[in-house]
Each structure stands twice: as C-alpha cells, then as structure tokens.
mmCIF file of C-alpha atoms in Angstrom:
data_model
loop_
_atom_site.group_PDB
_atom_site.id
_atom_site.type_symbol
_atom_site.label_atom_id
_atom_site.label_comp_id
_atom_site.label_asym_id
_atom_site.label_seq_id
_atom_site.Cartn_x
_atom_site.Cartn_y
_atom_site.Cartn_z
ATOM 1 C CA MET A 1479 -32.388 3.471 40.071
ATOM 2 C CA TYR A 1480 -31.359 6.656 38.246
ATOM 3 C CA THR A 1481 -27.888 5.194 37.528
ATOM 4 C CA GLU A 1482 -29.348 1.969 36.112
ATOM 5 C CA LEU A 1483 -31.665 3.943 33.837
ATOM 6 C CA LEU A 1484 -28.761 6.088 32.648
ATOM 7 C CA VAL A 1485 -26.625 2.991 31.919
ATOM 8 C CA LEU A 1486 -29.517 1.433 29.977
ATOM 9 C CA LEU A 1487 -30.025 4.628 27.984
ATOM 10 C CA VAL A 1488 -26.320 4.855 27.101
ATOM 11 C CA ALA A 1489 -26.295 1.180 26.066
ATOM 12 C CA LEU A 1490 -29.331 1.726 23.813
ATOM 13 C CA MET A 1491 -27.679 4.771 22.244
ATOM 14 C CA LEU A 1492 -24.511 2.773 21.536
ATOM 15 C CA VAL A 1493 -26.513 -0.048 19.904
ATOM 16 C CA ALA A 1494 -28.443 2.480 17.789
ATOM 17 C CA ALA A 1495 -25.208 4.201 16.709
ATOM 18 C CA TRP A 1496 -23.644 0.866 15.781
ATOM 19 C CA MET A 1497 -26.680 -0.053 13.668
ATOM 20 C CA LEU A 1498 -26.763 3.339 11.932
ATOM 21 C CA ARG A 1499 -23.033 3.057 11.183
ATOM 22 C CA GLY A 1500 -23.750 -0.104 9.193
ATOM 23 C CA VAL A 1501 -26.597 1.523 7.258
ATOM 24 C CA TRP A 1502 -24.538 4.617 6.478
ATOM 25 C CA GLY A 1503 -21.534 2.496 5.506
ATOM 26 C CA ARG A 1504 -23.586 0.504 3.001
ATOM 27 C CA ARG A 1505 -25.015 3.703 1.513
ATOM 28 C CA ARG A 1506 -21.556 5.219 1.257
ATOM 29 C CA TRP A 1507 -20.282 2.048 -0.463
ATOM 30 C CA ARG A 1508 -23.156 2.076 -2.976
ATOM 31 C CA ARG A 1509 -22.514 5.746 -3.836
ATOM 32 C CA GLN A 1510 -18.808 5.022 -4.217
ATOM 33 C CA LEU A 1511 -19.537 2.085 -6.541
ATOM 34 C CA GLU A 1512 -21.991 4.132 -8.621
ATOM 35 C CA ARG A 1513 -19.587 7.073 -9.008
ATOM 36 C CA GLY A 1514 -16.667 4.788 -9.790
ATOM 37 C CA SER A 1515 -18.683 2.872 -12.395
ATOM 38 C CA GLU A 1516 -19.820 6.122 -14.030
ATOM 39 C CA GLN A 1517 -16.374 7.714 -14.073
ATOM 40 C CA LEU A 1518 -14.258 4.781 -15.272
ATOM 41 C CA PRO A 1519 -15.412 4.854 -18.930
ATOM 42 C CA LYS A 1520 -14.815 8.629 -19.015
ATOM 43 C CA VAL A 1521 -11.165 8.422 -17.894
ATOM 44 C CA TRP A 1522 -10.342 5.097 -19.525
ATOM 45 C CA ARG A 1523 -7.849 6.380 -22.111
ATOM 46 C CA GLN A 1524 -6.055 8.659 -19.645
ATOM 47 C CA LEU A 1525 -5.685 5.773 -17.193
ATOM 48 C CA GLU A 1526 -4.287 3.566 -19.935
ATOM 49 C CA GLN A 1527 -1.536 6.129 -20.620
ATOM 50 C CA GLN A 1528 -0.911 6.767 -16.906
ATOM 51 C CA PHE A 1529 -0.639 3.039 -16.307
ATOM 52 C CA LEU A 1530 2.006 2.623 -19.021
ATOM 53 C CA GLU A 1531 4.038 5.546 -17.668
ATOM 54 C CA SER A 1532 3.773 4.364 -14.043
ATOM 55 C CA ALA A 1533 4.557 0.730 -14.853
ATOM 56 C CA ALA A 1534 7.544 1.711 -17.000
ATOM 57 C CA ALA A 1535 8.896 3.867 -14.171
ATOM 58 C CA THR A 1536 9.048 0.870 -11.787
ATOM 59 C CA GLY A 1537 11.958 -0.690 -13.710
ATOM 60 C CA LYS A 1538 10.240 -4.083 -13.591
ATOM 61 C CA PRO A 1539 10.717 -6.527 -15.099
ATOM 62 C CA ARG A 1540 14.470 -6.014 -14.958
ATOM 63 C CA GLY A 1541 16.207 -5.816 -18.328
ATOM 64 C CA LEU A 1542 13.033 -4.908 -20.224
ATOM 65 C CA VAL A 1543 11.518 -1.637 -21.365
ATOM 66 C CA TRP A 1544 7.735 -1.199 -21.490
ATOM 67 C CA LYS A 1545 7.071 -0.558 -25.159
ATOM 68 C CA GLU A 1546 3.262 -0.633 -25.189
ATOM 69 C CA SER A 1547 0.284 -1.776 -23.134
ATOM 70 C CA ARG A 1548 -3.319 -2.032 -24.256
ATOM 71 C CA PHE A 1549 -6.239 -2.303 -21.907
ATOM 72 C CA HIS A 1550 -8.893 -4.854 -22.763
ATOM 73 C CA ASP A 1551 -12.465 -3.579 -23.046
ATOM 74 C CA ALA A 1552 -13.786 -4.742 -19.663
ATOM 75 C CA ALA A 1553 -12.948 -4.210 -16.016
ATOM 76 C CA LEU A 1554 -13.726 -6.494 -13.116
ATOM 77 C CA LEU A 1555 -14.751 -4.324 -10.172
ATOM 78 C CA ALA A 1556 -13.682 -5.628 -6.778
ATOM 79 C CA ARG A 1557 -13.856 -4.580 -3.132
ATOM 80 C CA ASP A 1558 -11.017 -4.990 -0.675
ATOM 81 C CA ARG A 1559 -12.506 -7.124 2.109
ATOM 82 C CA SER A 1560 -10.556 -5.434 4.916
ATOM 83 C CA THR A 1561 -10.636 -1.765 3.879
ATOM 84 C CA GLY A 1562 -13.701 -1.581 1.612
ATOM 85 C CA ASP A 1563 -11.632 0.124 -1.095
ATOM 86 C CA LEU A 1564 -12.816 -0.166 -4.699
ATOM 87 C CA TYR A 1565 -10.528 -1.581 -7.395
ATOM 88 C CA ALA A 1566 -10.810 -2.287 -11.091
ATOM 89 C CA LEU A 1567 -8.918 -5.308 -12.419
ATOM 90 C CA VAL A 1568 -8.273 -4.781 -16.118
ATOM 91 C CA GLY A 1569 -6.879 -7.273 -18.580
ATOM 92 C CA ILE A 1570 -3.944 -5.871 -20.532
ATOM 93 C CA THR A 1571 -1.667 -6.950 -23.324
ATOM 94 C CA ILE A 1572 1.934 -5.800 -22.905
ATOM 95 C CA ALA A 1573 4.795 -5.481 -25.363
ATOM 96 C CA PHE A 1574 8.371 -5.216 -24.086
ATOM 97 C CA GLU A 1575 11.729 -4.626 -25.686
ATOM 98 C CA ALA A 1576 15.132 -5.420 -24.247
ATOM 99 C CA VAL A 1577 17.336 -2.780 -22.686
ATOM 100 C CA LEU A 1578 20.150 -2.097 -25.157
ATOM 101 C CA GLY A 1579 23.286 -3.874 -23.982
ATOM 102 C CA GLY A 1580 21.359 -5.711 -21.284
ATOM 103 C CA ASP A 1581 21.114 -9.409 -20.442
ATOM 104 C CA MET A 1582 17.793 -9.816 -22.272
ATOM 105 C CA GLU A 1583 18.940 -8.341 -25.595
ATOM 106 C CA ASP A 1584 19.532 -11.738 -27.244
ATOM 107 C CA VAL A 1585 16.440 -13.471 -25.815
ATOM 108 C CA ALA A 1586 13.960 -14.124 -28.622
ATOM 109 C CA ALA A 1587 10.950 -14.343 -26.276
ATOM 110 C CA VAL A 1588 11.311 -10.672 -25.288
ATOM 111 C CA SER A 1589 9.180 -9.626 -28.249
ATOM 112 C CA ASN A 1590 6.302 -11.977 -27.320
ATOM 113 C CA LEU A 1591 3.149 -10.195 -26.194
ATOM 114 C CA ARG A 1592 2.241 -10.822 -22.545
ATOM 115 C CA CYS A 1593 -1.184 -10.904 -20.926
ATOM 116 C CA ALA A 1594 -1.607 -9.625 -17.395
ATOM 117 C CA THR A 1595 -3.953 -7.705 -15.116
ATOM 118 C CA ALA A 1596 -3.595 -4.016 -14.325
ATOM 119 C CA LEU A 1597 -4.804 -2.803 -10.945
ATOM 120 C CA LEU A 1598 -6.656 0.536 -10.886
ATOM 121 C CA GLU A 1599 -7.652 2.137 -7.592
ATOM 122 C CA TRP A 1600 -10.553 4.420 -6.625
ATOM 123 C CA ARG A 1601 -9.022 7.063 -4.316
ATOM 124 C CA SER A 1602 -10.569 10.312 -3.094
ATOM 125 C CA GLY A 1603 -13.360 10.170 -5.656
ATOM 126 C CA GLN A 1604 -11.249 9.403 -8.722
ATOM 127 C CA TRP A 1605 -9.527 6.520 -10.476
ATOM 128 C CA CYS A 1606 -5.750 6.317 -10.341
ATOM 129 C CA THR A 1607 -2.974 3.849 -11.028
ATOM 130 C CA ALA A 1608 0.465 3.206 -9.613
ATOM 131 C CA GLY A 1609 1.361 0.862 -12.466
ATOM 132 C CA ARG A 1610 0.703 -2.280 -10.401
ATOM 133 C CA VAL A 1611 0.441 -5.352 -12.596
ATOM 134 C CA LEU A 1612 -0.264 -9.011 -11.941
ATOM 135 C CA PHE A 1613 1.592 -10.982 -14.604
ATOM 136 C CA ASN A 1614 0.270 -14.238 -16.042
ATOM 137 C CA MET A 1615 -3.264 -13.688 -14.682
ATOM 138 C CA GLU A 1616 -6.473 -12.518 -16.294
ATOM 139 C CA PRO A 1617 -8.760 -10.392 -14.064
ATOM 140 C CA HIS A 1618 -11.031 -13.287 -13.029
ATOM 141 C CA GLU A 1619 -7.977 -15.429 -12.227
ATOM 142 C CA ALA A 1620 -6.518 -12.592 -10.143
ATOM 143 C CA ALA A 1621 -9.792 -12.161 -8.239
ATOM 144 C CA LYS A 1622 -9.923 -15.896 -7.565
ATOM 145 C CA HIS A 1623 -6.255 -15.989 -6.522
ATOM 146 C CA TYR A 1624 -6.756 -13.079 -4.103
ATOM 147 C CA ALA A 1625 -10.280 -14.098 -2.982
ATOM 148 C CA GLY A 1626 -9.227 -13.825 0.649
ATOM 149 C CA HIS A 1627 -8.543 -10.103 0.104
ATOM 150 C CA LEU A 1628 -10.804 -9.159 -2.809
ATOM 151 C CA GLU A 1629 -14.509 -9.653 -3.404
ATOM 152 C CA ALA A 1630 -15.529 -9.479 -7.080
ATOM 153 C CA ILE A 1631 -18.461 -7.075 -7.494
ATOM 154 C CA GLY A 1632 -19.197 -7.211 -11.215
ATOM 155 C CA GLU A 1633 -17.899 -6.544 -14.671
ATOM 156 C CA LEU A 1634 -18.010 -3.204 -16.438
ATOM 157 C CA GLN A 1635 -17.778 -2.910 -20.243
ATOM 158 C CA LEU A 1636 -15.502 -0.128 -21.417
ATOM 159 C CA PRO A 1637 -14.640 1.594 -24.687
ATOM 160 C CA SER A 1638 -12.669 -0.586 -27.090
ATOM 161 C CA SER A 1639 -9.016 0.263 -27.788
ATOM 162 C CA ASP A 1640 -9.565 0.060 -31.531
#
C-alpha cells in the first residue's frame, strides 16, 4: 500500500513538473520576443554594417565583391519550430562589383541590384548576424519556403535607411 501511494505521488509530481515546464517555456518565449522586439530598432544600423562585413567575408558569391547592402525598413520575426530560437528575416538590396581580373569582370549584370533576405539571430539576449543571406527571396517568401522549420510571428517596422 505504501509503495503504491509513493508511486502515485511520484507520478503526480512528474505530471505537475511537465505542465509547469510548458507554462514557464511560454513565459520565457514571450519575454524573449518582447526583448528582441524592443532591442532590434536600437541596434538596426550596427547590424546592417555587421551584416555587410560578415557576408563579404564569406567569399560568396564567387567572383563578386560585396559593395553595399541596405536593409529594408521592416523585419519579419520568426521562431524556429524545433529549437524555439528567434530570428528576424530582413529584406535587403545588395550591390556587387566584380573581382578585378576575375571571371565576372566582363559580365554586365554584375552591377544590377539584387534583392534578398538577411537572416538575423537572437542569441544570448542580443541580435547578431553571421552574414547569412537567402538570395532571390523576400522575407515572406523565405518564411513560406522554410515553413517546415520557421513559424512567422509578426512584422516589426524599423528605422528607414534614408
């Protein structure tokens, strides 16, 4: 009898802990989203410069040099479905120039502006970027394309580049 009561008590404690974990996880997620949404407009310009430097350092696309990138004035916030991580998908306009003496030097289309999506990540309570870019996709297209991995949360207006 004592053993059965103990087993029942342990089972009830495990169920209670599992339920509290879900409540605490949702609260943690809401705080993370609030802090990320508040901080993004404050660090917008620094992230834009960091993105350009990080993307240029990747050496991609081959034969081109990152000349300039401009963030658009909105970010699509998204949650990674498997990890719960917060991301900001930002539309960007990119200008390239050919590497001197490279294969792309005589290609006229090199100077055309390109639209893409920059991926910003919320890590350890701050926004950062590794220069990850999704070419030929606007943020909503990227979210739709990666819907199995990303859940769009909402859009955040940001300071204009002008």
